[in-house]
XYZ file of C-alpha atoms in Angstrom:
611
model
C -77.299 129.221 -16.922
C -79.463 126.558 -15.142
C -77.308 123.508 -14.363
C -78.711 120.741 -12.176
C -78.231 116.972 -11.682
C -81.253 114.979 -12.403
C -82.227 111.243 -12.428
C -83.495 109.984 -15.809
C -86.902 109.742 -14.251
C -86.839 113.483 -13.416
C -85.676 114.466 -16.789
C -87.758 112.341 -19.041
C -91.152 111.955 -17.350
C -91.875 115.651 -18.161
C -93.923 116.287 -21.332
C -91.059 117.723 -23.444
C -89.419 117.218 -26.801
C -85.605 117.038 -27.070
C -84.839 117.976 -30.686
C -81.503 117.178 -32.254
C -80.437 119.832 -34.747
C -80.708 118.685 -38.334
C -76.908 118.764 -39.194
C -75.515 117.373 -36.039
C -72.949 114.747 -36.682
C -73.948 111.070 -37.108
C -74.868 108.814 -34.157
C -71.518 107.214 -33.489
C -71.642 105.331 -30.265
C -70.982 101.566 -30.716
C -71.078 98.222 -29.010
C -67.212 98.159 -28.313
C -66.958 101.862 -27.784
C -69.823 102.684 -25.480
C -72.832 100.316 -25.341
C -71.175 97.427 -23.515
C -69.464 99.706 -20.900
C -72.802 101.607 -20.256
C -74.778 98.407 -19.786
C -72.071 96.957 -17.504
C -72.399 100.133 -15.402
C -76.114 99.559 -15.216
C -75.753 95.963 -14.037
C -73.169 96.973 -11.432
C -75.314 99.761 -10.119
C -78.395 97.419 -10.066
C -76.355 94.813 -8.140
C -75.282 97.360 -5.449
C -78.966 98.438 -5.180
C -80.142 94.861 -4.932
C -77.600 94.072 -2.222
C -78.456 97.167 -0.254
C -82.069 96.180 -0.281
C -81.295 92.611 0.771
C -79.203 93.858 3.703
C -82.020 96.247 4.668
C -84.571 93.487 4.728
C -82.344 91.403 6.869
C -81.789 94.195 9.353
C -85.306 95.646 9.275
C -84.126 98.944 7.797
C -86.470 100.778 5.400
C -85.915 100.333 1.715
C -85.850 104.182 1.246
C -82.908 104.468 3.503
C -81.131 101.531 1.909
C -81.751 103.206 -1.586
C -80.140 106.427 -0.471
C -76.960 104.680 0.541
C -76.321 103.456 -2.978
C -74.118 105.892 -4.856
C -75.601 107.013 -8.190
C -73.938 106.624 -11.580
C -73.284 109.789 -13.483
C -73.613 109.689 -17.233
C -72.197 113.060 -18.016
C -73.770 116.312 -19.120
C -76.080 117.509 -21.765
C -76.543 121.086 -22.871
C -79.872 122.324 -24.046
C -81.110 125.509 -25.545
C -84.796 126.426 -24.941
C -86.744 126.949 -28.181
C -89.901 128.909 -28.815
C -93.059 126.920 -28.590
C -96.655 127.584 -29.172
C -98.691 128.457 -26.074
C -100.084 125.316 -24.499
C -97.805 123.199 -26.696
C -95.009 120.838 -25.780
C -91.910 122.428 -24.210
C -89.016 122.316 -26.722
C -85.336 121.990 -26.111
C -82.490 121.827 -28.743
C -79.785 119.449 -27.718
C -76.641 121.274 -28.586
C -74.247 118.941 -26.833
C -74.724 115.465 -25.551
C -76.905 114.096 -28.284
C -74.927 110.792 -28.457
C -75.496 110.295 -24.733
C -79.190 111.233 -24.591
C -79.916 109.103 -27.676
C -78.209 106.055 -26.095
C -80.195 106.589 -22.942
C -83.483 106.406 -24.968
C -82.238 103.215 -26.645
C -81.336 101.621 -23.292
C -84.847 102.481 -21.884
C -86.407 101.004 -25.063
C -84.492 97.766 -24.682
C -85.457 97.500 -21.067
C -89.064 98.167 -22.008
C -88.926 95.212 -24.446
C -88.138 92.898 -21.518
C -90.780 94.494 -19.269
C -93.442 93.898 -21.908
C -92.232 90.285 -22.346
C -92.638 89.792 -18.522
C -95.960 91.583 -18.573
C -94.614 93.854 -15.934
C -96.673 96.754 -14.684
C -93.345 98.801 -14.692
C -93.699 98.884 -18.538
C -96.088 101.801 -18.399
C -93.720 103.780 -16.225
C -90.768 103.260 -18.515
C -92.744 104.097 -21.672
C -93.446 107.552 -20.089
C -89.708 108.204 -20.338
C -89.966 107.610 -24.047
C -93.208 109.053 -25.108
C -95.266 112.214 -24.337
C -98.819 111.869 -23.095
C -101.135 111.293 -26.061
C -103.494 113.976 -24.841
C -101.084 116.858 -25.524
C -99.590 115.843 -28.837
C -100.746 117.320 -32.079
C -98.638 115.322 -34.608
C -97.060 111.840 -34.741
C -93.619 113.167 -34.186
C -94.459 114.877 -30.953
C -95.064 111.430 -29.496
C -91.287 110.886 -29.018
C -89.428 112.474 -26.165
C -86.311 112.580 -28.438
C -86.597 113.647 -32.018
C -83.409 113.002 -33.996
C -81.917 114.960 -36.853
C -83.764 114.977 -40.085
C -81.533 112.357 -41.695
C -82.599 109.753 -39.051
C -86.243 110.611 -38.633
C -87.600 107.705 -40.660
C -85.706 105.048 -38.736
C -86.175 106.463 -35.256
C -89.942 105.658 -34.961
C -88.968 102.118 -36.088
C -86.321 101.825 -33.427
C -88.834 103.007 -30.802
C -91.788 100.938 -31.932
C -92.966 97.866 -29.944
C -92.457 95.581 -33.033
C -88.804 95.806 -33.868
C -87.753 94.246 -37.269
C -85.169 91.520 -36.941
C -83.158 93.061 -39.872
C -81.626 96.466 -40.197
C -78.111 97.796 -39.852
C -78.696 101.268 -38.656
C -77.006 101.787 -35.295
C -80.292 102.755 -33.676
C -81.651 99.303 -34.522
C -78.401 97.528 -33.546
C -78.442 99.374 -30.112
C -82.065 98.565 -29.443
C -81.541 94.796 -30.085
C -78.379 94.742 -28.095
C -79.882 96.413 -24.957
C -82.885 94.206 -25.196
C -80.786 91.081 -25.216
C -78.456 92.288 -22.507
C -81.475 92.938 -20.294
C -82.865 89.492 -20.882
C -79.466 87.965 -20.028
C -79.206 90.132 -16.820
C -82.459 88.913 -15.362
C -82.556 85.390 -16.742
C -82.685 82.818 -13.952
C -82.404 85.635 -11.358
C -84.716 86.459 -8.522
C -88.132 87.936 -9.685
C -87.356 91.342 -8.163
C -84.104 91.603 -10.155
C -85.867 93.234 -13.104
C -87.605 95.814 -10.866
C -84.312 96.520 -9.290
C -82.672 97.076 -12.650
C -85.521 99.434 -13.631
C -85.162 101.370 -10.371
C -81.391 101.635 -10.891
C -81.904 102.998 -14.429
C -84.580 105.496 -13.532
C -83.363 106.656 -10.182
C -79.596 106.199 -9.945
C -78.515 106.940 -13.486
C -78.185 110.714 -13.476
C -77.351 113.494 -16.002
C -76.151 117.044 -15.512
C -78.589 119.075 -17.550
C -77.398 122.546 -18.472
C -80.250 124.695 -19.740
C -79.032 127.804 -21.472
C -80.599 131.085 -20.497
C -80.810 134.177 -22.744
C -77.381 135.506 -21.696
C -75.576 132.187 -21.608
C -72.849 131.368 -24.135
C -72.726 127.764 -25.326
C -69.188 128.158 -26.613
C -67.821 129.108 -23.175
C -69.766 126.284 -21.522
C -68.540 123.680 -23.986
C -64.958 124.864 -23.594
C -65.125 124.533 -19.843
C -66.842 121.080 -20.018
C -64.124 119.869 -22.438
C -61.284 121.171 -20.304
C -60.453 123.470 -23.224
C -58.529 120.536 -24.766
C -59.987 120.907 -28.254
C -61.232 124.184 -29.753
C -65.000 124.382 -30.187
C -66.312 125.323 -33.666
C -68.713 128.093 -33.281
C -69.642 127.475 -36.913
C -71.023 123.995 -36.061
C -73.182 125.491 -33.289
C -74.421 128.310 -35.472
C -75.169 125.930 -38.322
C -77.328 123.729 -36.064
C -79.036 126.834 -34.708
C -79.919 128.128 -38.158
C -81.198 124.961 -39.503
C -83.217 124.040 -36.487
C -84.947 127.425 -36.554
C -85.663 126.891 -40.226
C -87.093 123.508 -39.464
C -89.330 124.646 -36.644
C -90.545 127.488 -38.872
C -91.551 124.939 -41.560
C -89.166 126.292 -44.068
C -89.019 124.060 -47.150
C -86.172 122.127 -48.869
C -83.651 122.667 -46.067
C -81.442 119.992 -47.496
C -81.170 121.850 -50.743
C -80.519 125.048 -48.918
C -77.760 123.258 -47.015
C -76.169 121.896 -50.280
C -76.450 125.290 -52.016
C -75.179 127.592 -49.322
C -73.616 125.779 -46.429
C -72.096 122.610 -47.750
C -68.898 124.507 -48.994
C -68.274 125.677 -45.432
C -67.879 122.070 -44.344
C -64.895 121.606 -46.587
C -61.432 121.391 -44.997
C -60.278 124.846 -46.258
C -62.968 126.515 -44.210
C -62.088 124.495 -41.124
C -58.412 125.330 -41.319
C -57.397 127.532 -38.370
C -55.892 130.888 -38.948
C -54.402 133.464 -36.541
C -51.898 133.063 -33.831
C -51.848 131.703 -30.292
C -55.099 131.737 -28.307
C -56.706 133.726 -31.161
C -56.514 130.815 -33.567
C -59.861 130.024 -35.061
C -61.215 128.208 -38.014
C -61.895 130.316 -41.054
C -65.606 129.500 -40.713
C -65.648 131.103 -37.249
C -63.779 134.207 -38.572
C -66.221 134.504 -41.475
C -69.256 134.248 -39.130
C -67.779 136.831 -36.818
C -67.201 139.172 -39.723
C -70.661 138.625 -41.195
C -72.289 139.267 -37.842
C -70.221 142.446 -37.299
C -71.287 143.756 -40.728
C -75.044 142.988 -40.471
C -75.498 143.879 -36.872
C -73.218 147.041 -37.128
C -71.695 146.083 -33.932
C -68.421 144.274 -33.087
C -68.803 140.502 -32.728
C -66.562 138.295 -30.735
C -65.502 134.922 -32.042
C -65.381 133.595 -28.457
C -69.034 134.365 -27.896
C -70.349 133.960 -31.381
C -73.174 131.465 -30.732
C -74.959 133.627 -28.230
C -74.463 136.784 -30.308
C -75.774 135.126 -33.440
C -78.695 133.748 -31.426
C -79.487 137.299 -30.221
C -79.310 138.639 -33.643
C -81.671 136.093 -35.057
C -84.113 136.627 -32.310
C -84.300 140.384 -33.047
C -83.969 140.280 -36.862
C -86.595 137.711 -37.521
C -85.044 136.581 -40.836
C -85.562 133.390 -42.731
C -82.819 130.779 -42.642
C -82.628 130.653 -46.310
C -82.029 134.468 -46.524
C -79.328 134.358 -43.761
C -77.501 131.471 -45.418
C -77.665 133.130 -48.853
C -76.078 136.285 -47.329
C -73.460 134.151 -45.588
C -72.605 132.454 -48.815
C -72.026 135.851 -50.421
C -69.801 136.892 -47.452
C -67.909 133.622 -47.861
C -67.120 134.339 -51.439
C -65.985 137.847 -50.482
C -63.881 136.446 -47.671
C -62.006 134.126 -50.097
C -61.074 137.185 -52.247
C -60.121 139.313 -49.242
C -57.574 136.616 -47.953
C -56.144 135.865 -51.411
C -57.788 132.514 -52.025
C -59.545 133.930 -55.074
C -58.239 136.690 -57.450
C -59.460 140.234 -56.986
C -60.561 142.446 -59.849
C -57.427 144.571 -59.928
C -53.705 144.431 -58.985
C -54.295 147.528 -56.745
C -57.123 145.898 -54.881
C -55.146 142.571 -54.533
C -52.158 144.381 -53.019
C -54.278 146.181 -50.487
C -56.016 142.962 -49.353
C -52.585 141.180 -49.208
C -51.037 143.915 -47.140
C -53.877 144.239 -44.710
C -53.933 140.477 -44.334
C -50.173 140.340 -43.929
C -50.371 143.001 -41.228
C -52.852 140.831 -39.290
C -55.470 143.545 -39.041
C -58.438 141.126 -38.780
C -60.823 143.841 -37.427
C -60.990 145.307 -40.895
C -62.242 142.036 -42.563
C -65.965 142.702 -41.854
C -65.733 146.057 -43.666
C -63.824 144.513 -46.633
C -66.245 141.648 -46.967
C -69.302 143.948 -46.707
C -67.948 146.231 -49.413
C -67.671 143.355 -51.789
C -71.339 142.301 -51.205
C -72.612 145.782 -52.294
C -74.275 145.939 -55.729
C -72.538 147.720 -58.573
C -75.221 150.342 -58.729
C -74.539 151.286 -55.059
C -70.776 151.622 -55.454
C -68.530 151.491 -58.474
C -65.500 149.261 -58.769
C -63.233 152.291 -58.781
C -64.770 153.779 -55.655
C -64.697 150.348 -53.971
C -60.972 150.130 -54.639
C -60.533 153.816 -53.431
C -62.226 153.055 -50.082
C -60.012 149.921 -49.554
C -56.919 151.896 -50.396
C -57.908 154.647 -48.080
C -58.425 152.034 -45.223
C -55.044 150.548 -46.140
C -53.357 154.006 -45.895
C -54.961 154.651 -42.535
C -53.844 151.351 -41.092
C -50.231 151.562 -42.424
C -49.681 155.251 -41.474
C -50.802 154.492 -37.940
C -48.465 151.538 -37.894
C -45.539 153.559 -38.996
C -45.992 156.310 -36.273
C -46.621 153.751 -33.616
C -50.282 154.768 -32.876
C -52.364 152.627 -30.521
C -54.167 149.829 -32.237
C -56.948 149.474 -29.687
C -60.338 150.521 -30.836
C -59.721 149.549 -34.446
C -62.849 147.306 -34.505
C -65.032 150.286 -33.543
C -63.482 152.502 -36.164
C -64.126 150.052 -38.911
C -67.671 149.463 -37.720
C -68.210 153.249 -37.742
C -66.758 153.337 -41.309
C -69.163 150.607 -42.356
C -72.097 152.342 -40.757
C -71.104 155.731 -42.453
C -70.881 154.095 -45.864
C -74.173 152.305 -45.345
C -75.939 155.446 -44.462
C -74.377 157.478 -47.248
C -76.539 158.149 -50.300
C -75.826 155.848 -53.268
C -73.456 158.078 -54.905
C -69.720 157.338 -55.145
C -68.315 160.671 -54.071
C -70.713 161.047 -51.002
C -69.848 157.396 -49.898
C -66.137 158.076 -50.094
C -66.496 161.409 -48.218
C -68.424 159.496 -45.457
C -65.658 157.041 -45.166
C -62.965 159.628 -45.019
C -64.618 161.691 -42.345
C -64.582 158.648 -40.072
C -61.032 157.831 -40.773
C -59.947 161.399 -39.944
C -61.794 161.451 -36.727
C -63.699 164.297 -35.042
C -60.368 166.298 -34.497
C -58.690 165.135 -37.657
C -55.828 163.316 -35.787
C -56.700 159.669 -36.370
C -55.059 159.565 -39.775
C -51.375 160.628 -39.488
C -50.361 163.223 -41.777
C -47.019 163.521 -43.887
C -45.268 165.567 -41.084
C -45.988 162.787 -38.575
C -44.673 160.230 -41.033
C -41.461 162.194 -41.601
C -40.896 162.642 -37.845
C -41.414 158.847 -37.185
C -38.999 157.879 -40.022
C -36.263 160.097 -38.735
C -36.665 159.587 -34.984
C -38.506 156.289 -34.289
C -36.985 152.944 -33.539
C -38.374 150.545 -36.209
C -36.145 147.426 -35.892
C -37.299 145.770 -32.577
C -40.608 147.793 -32.367
C -42.036 146.392 -35.639
C -41.896 142.734 -36.541
C -39.495 141.905 -39.410
C -42.464 140.890 -41.482
C -43.965 144.332 -41.246
C -40.634 146.073 -41.988
C -40.214 143.932 -45.087
C -43.764 144.920 -46.100
C -43.114 148.628 -45.773
C -39.732 148.565 -47.514
C -40.909 146.157 -50.189
C -43.934 148.412 -51.014
C -41.650 151.458 -51.251
C -39.289 149.607 -53.607
C -42.119 148.379 -55.627
C -43.387 151.929 -55.996
C -39.890 153.137 -57.172
C -39.780 150.326 -59.708
C -43.362 151.033 -61.087
C -42.711 154.808 -61.327
C -39.331 154.649 -63.039
C -39.698 153.654 -66.749
C -36.040 152.746 -66.992
C -36.192 149.964 -64.310
C -35.019 146.719 -65.477
C -37.538 143.879 -65.280
C -37.478 141.722 -62.108
C -39.943 139.965 -59.876
C -39.085 140.085 -56.121
C -40.747 138.307 -53.335
C -40.198 141.065 -50.939
C -41.543 139.009 -47.977
C -38.647 136.629 -48.284
C -35.776 139.074 -48.646
C -33.372 139.753 -45.766
C -33.385 142.986 -43.749
C -29.990 144.565 -43.626
C -28.616 147.225 -41.263
C -26.600 149.571 -43.518
C -24.511 150.648 -40.454
C -24.202 147.363 -38.649
C -25.476 146.691 -35.115
C -21.849 145.636 -34.289
C -20.427 148.867 -35.641
C -17.738 149.594 -33.037
C -14.943 147.560 -34.593
C -14.995 148.794 -38.234
C -16.898 152.183 -37.990
C -14.645 154.553 -36.071
C -16.098 157.601 -34.325
C -15.362 161.063 -35.781
C -15.509 162.987 -32.525
C -12.089 163.708 -30.908
C -13.097 164.525 -27.367
C -14.541 162.182 -24.713
C -17.919 164.067 -24.432
C -18.262 164.196 -28.181
C -17.412 160.489 -28.574
C -19.944 159.501 -25.909
C -22.695 161.588 -27.585
C -21.838 160.122 -30.978
C -21.923 156.627 -29.619
C -25.273 157.277 -28.155
C -26.602 158.739 -31.317
C -25.355 155.821 -33.406
C -26.904 153.235 -31.138
C -30.157 155.031 -31.486
C -29.876 155.529 -35.311
C -28.914 152.020 -36.328
C -32.487 150.685 -35.783
C -34.359 153.450 -37.516
C -35.781 152.819 -40.879
C -33.281 155.129 -42.652
C -30.597 152.593 -41.774
C -32.630 149.545 -42.839
C -32.960 148.104 -46.302
C -33.759 144.824 -48.112
C -31.124 142.733 -49.803
C -31.290 139.684 -52.200
C -29.623 136.287 -51.494
C -26.747 137.532 -53.617
C -25.684 139.910 -50.869
C -22.417 138.838 -49.323
C -23.371 138.352 -45.653
C -19.742 138.084 -44.622
C -19.437 141.849 -45.025
C -22.477 142.788 -42.859
C -20.289 144.039 -39.972
C -17.497 145.321 -42.199
C -16.579 148.945 -42.685
C -18.305 151.197 -45.132
C -15.479 151.018 -47.627
C -15.882 147.179 -47.855
C -19.746 147.269 -47.535
C -20.501 150.022 -49.990
C -19.732 147.976 -53.210
C -22.113 145.225 -52.117
C -24.972 147.771 -52.166
C -23.948 148.791 -55.617
C -24.544 145.051 -56.627
C -27.937 145.326 -55.101
C -29.180 148.055 -57.388
C -31.947 145.913 -58.858
C -33.674 146.858 -55.659
C -34.221 150.503 -56.431
C -34.053 151.665 -52.861
C -30.359 150.507 -52.604
C -29.017 152.644 -55.438
C -28.905 155.844 -53.315
C -27.346 154.018 -50.492
C -24.306 153.161 -52.557
C -23.970 156.756 -53.776
C -22.927 157.906 -50.401
C -19.183 158.353 -49.957
C -19.797 158.090 -46.104
C -22.585 156.520 -44.185
C -23.233 158.548 -41.170
C -26.114 159.588 -38.815
C -26.840 162.466 -41.086
C -27.150 159.991 -44.028
C -29.517 157.870 -42.053
C -31.701 160.749 -41.287
C -31.639 162.031 -44.853
C -32.697 158.551 -46.146
C -35.410 158.466 -43.453
C -36.876 161.682 -44.791
C -36.605 160.202 -48.373
C -38.409 157.057 -47.392
C -41.151 159.095 -45.571
C -41.772 161.017 -48.696
C -42.100 157.763 -50.732
C -44.258 156.116 -48.130
C -46.582 159.192 -48.225
C -47.062 158.498 -52.001
C -47.535 154.774 -51.546
C -50.106 155.402 -48.763
C -51.632 158.893 -49.473
C -53.647 160.558 -46.856
C -56.749 162.128 -48.321
C -58.447 165.129 -47.003
C -61.677 164.747 -45.155
C -63.457 165.573 -48.452
C -61.695 164.582 -51.551
C -61.008 161.908 -54.163
C -58.449 159.180 -54.205
C -55.381 159.824 -56.434
C -54.884 157.331 -59.240
C-alpha cells in the first residue's frame, strides 16, 4: 500500500483520470451537510495564509518561510485502485473510497475557476490544469476530465465542468458549482487584490488529501475498516460490484445497465444485505455468497475478510467477461437461496440435509452445496446430487458426534469439489470420487459405527454440544423412528423448539438413592452417575405437556411422565424401564448410536447411497 499526503496541486496536476465505478452510490454531499463547512474551512485557511504573508512583508521575512508556518487543512483520505491502461495512454485510477470528497474538490476548483475567469486572472490556466488533462494526450472527449463520474452522471458532469454553466438545473453537481462560484465571489468582493491569489494558493497548496494507492497485495476491505475505525462493517459485495462493472466498462462491454438489472439488481435487495452468522463472523448474505462462489470457481478457500483482493486476483488471472461472471453469480445466488431454505428444494430429503447443515453452522460446506446445484442435469442426476449432499451431511454429523476436530473443513470440502469436478460425467464415478475424499487417505476421516457407539456410551454430550445441536440429533433420530414405524400416530413436531430433559436429573442426590452399601462403592457410583447424566443415553426431548415439576423427582414419580410422552417415539423405551440406572443409560446410548448410524449412514469408499 502506497499512502501519502499530497496537496491538491500535487495530486491533480498529473495527467491522470480518476474514474468513479459505475454503481457507486449517488453523490450525496449538500450545502448544509458539507459544502458550507468546506468553504468556510477554505476561507479560514486563506485568512491565515494572508495574515502570515502580511506579517512576513512587515518583518522582511520571505514569503516561502511564511507559507510554511501556516498549518494545512486535511480533507481526509481517498483510496484508489490502479487500473490497466494502454501503453502511452492516460494513467487510470478507480476511486473505491472517497468519491464524495474528490468530486466536491473538483466542484470547488471549478467554482474558483469561474471567478478567476471573471477577473481575467492568469491563475485560471493553473487551476484549469487541476480539472482537465492536457489536450495533447487525450484521445476521446471524456479523457479531458480528471474526474469521470459513474455512468449515471456522465451526461451532466461535462455540463457542470463547462465554462458556460446553465442558470437552471437541480442536479447536485450544478447546485454545488453555482454555490462555490458565488461563495468565491463573496469572499474576494471588496477585498485586497491579492486576496483571490491567496485563496487559490490556500486551495492548491494547503488543502491536502491522504491518497492511498492500492498495490497488488493490498486489501481494500481491511484498509476501509481501519479508516472507518471498524464502526460499521464494510460490504465486500459493494466493492466487488464496482470492480466488476468498472472492468466491464473499461473493456467496452455493452448494455451494462441491462446486465446490472438482470443479474445484480436482486443482490441489492434487503434480504441479501441482511447479516448472518454470529459475533465477529457476521456478514451480509451477499458477502457469504461471493465468498462461496469464489471458493467454488477458484477451487481455493476464499476469505470473506479479504474478498475484494481475492476476487480482483481471480479476475486478473481468469480473464472472464463481466457478463459471464455475473450470470454465474446469479446462478449461485439462486442455489444459495435453496441451500439456506429461502426457496424449496426438490425433495424432502435434500431439504432436510440443507436444513441440518445450516443449523449446525457449517458454513465451509456452502460453496460445495451451491456448486452442486449449478451443475447441469446431464452431468449429475438429481438422485446422485441428493446422495452426495447426504454423504456430506453424514460426514459432518458423525464427526460432530464423536467430537472430531472441525479445523480444516474448508480444505476438505474444496477437495471434494475438486474431485467431483475432475470425475468423469457418470453418477457412480462422481459419487466414488466424493466418497474417497470424505474417507481420507487412511480411511479415518469419516467415523464408523463402532466410533459412534463408543461416543454415545462414553462421551459427555450435554455441555460439550450446544443444546441446538443436541436437539437436532435427537430430533432426527425420533423422526427416523416415526417414519420407519407404520403404526406411528400422526404428529408434527418442531424438534428445534422442544425441551431437552435429563432422564436421571442433574440434581439426583435427593431422590435417587445409591445402590452401593460400602463407602468405596458409593463413591464410585456417585462418580459414575455424575459422568453418565450428561451422556446422550440420559438425554431426551419432551413436549410442553411434560410436567416440569417432576424433573428432579425420583424414578417412580418421573416414569409415568415419560409414558405420557410416547408421541415422541424415542421416549417409549425409557418408560419401559422399571429402574433407570447407569446400565440403562449405556444401553440406551448404544440403541441411539445404532439409530444414528441409520440416519447418517457411512458409505464405503466405493459404493452407493442407501435409499
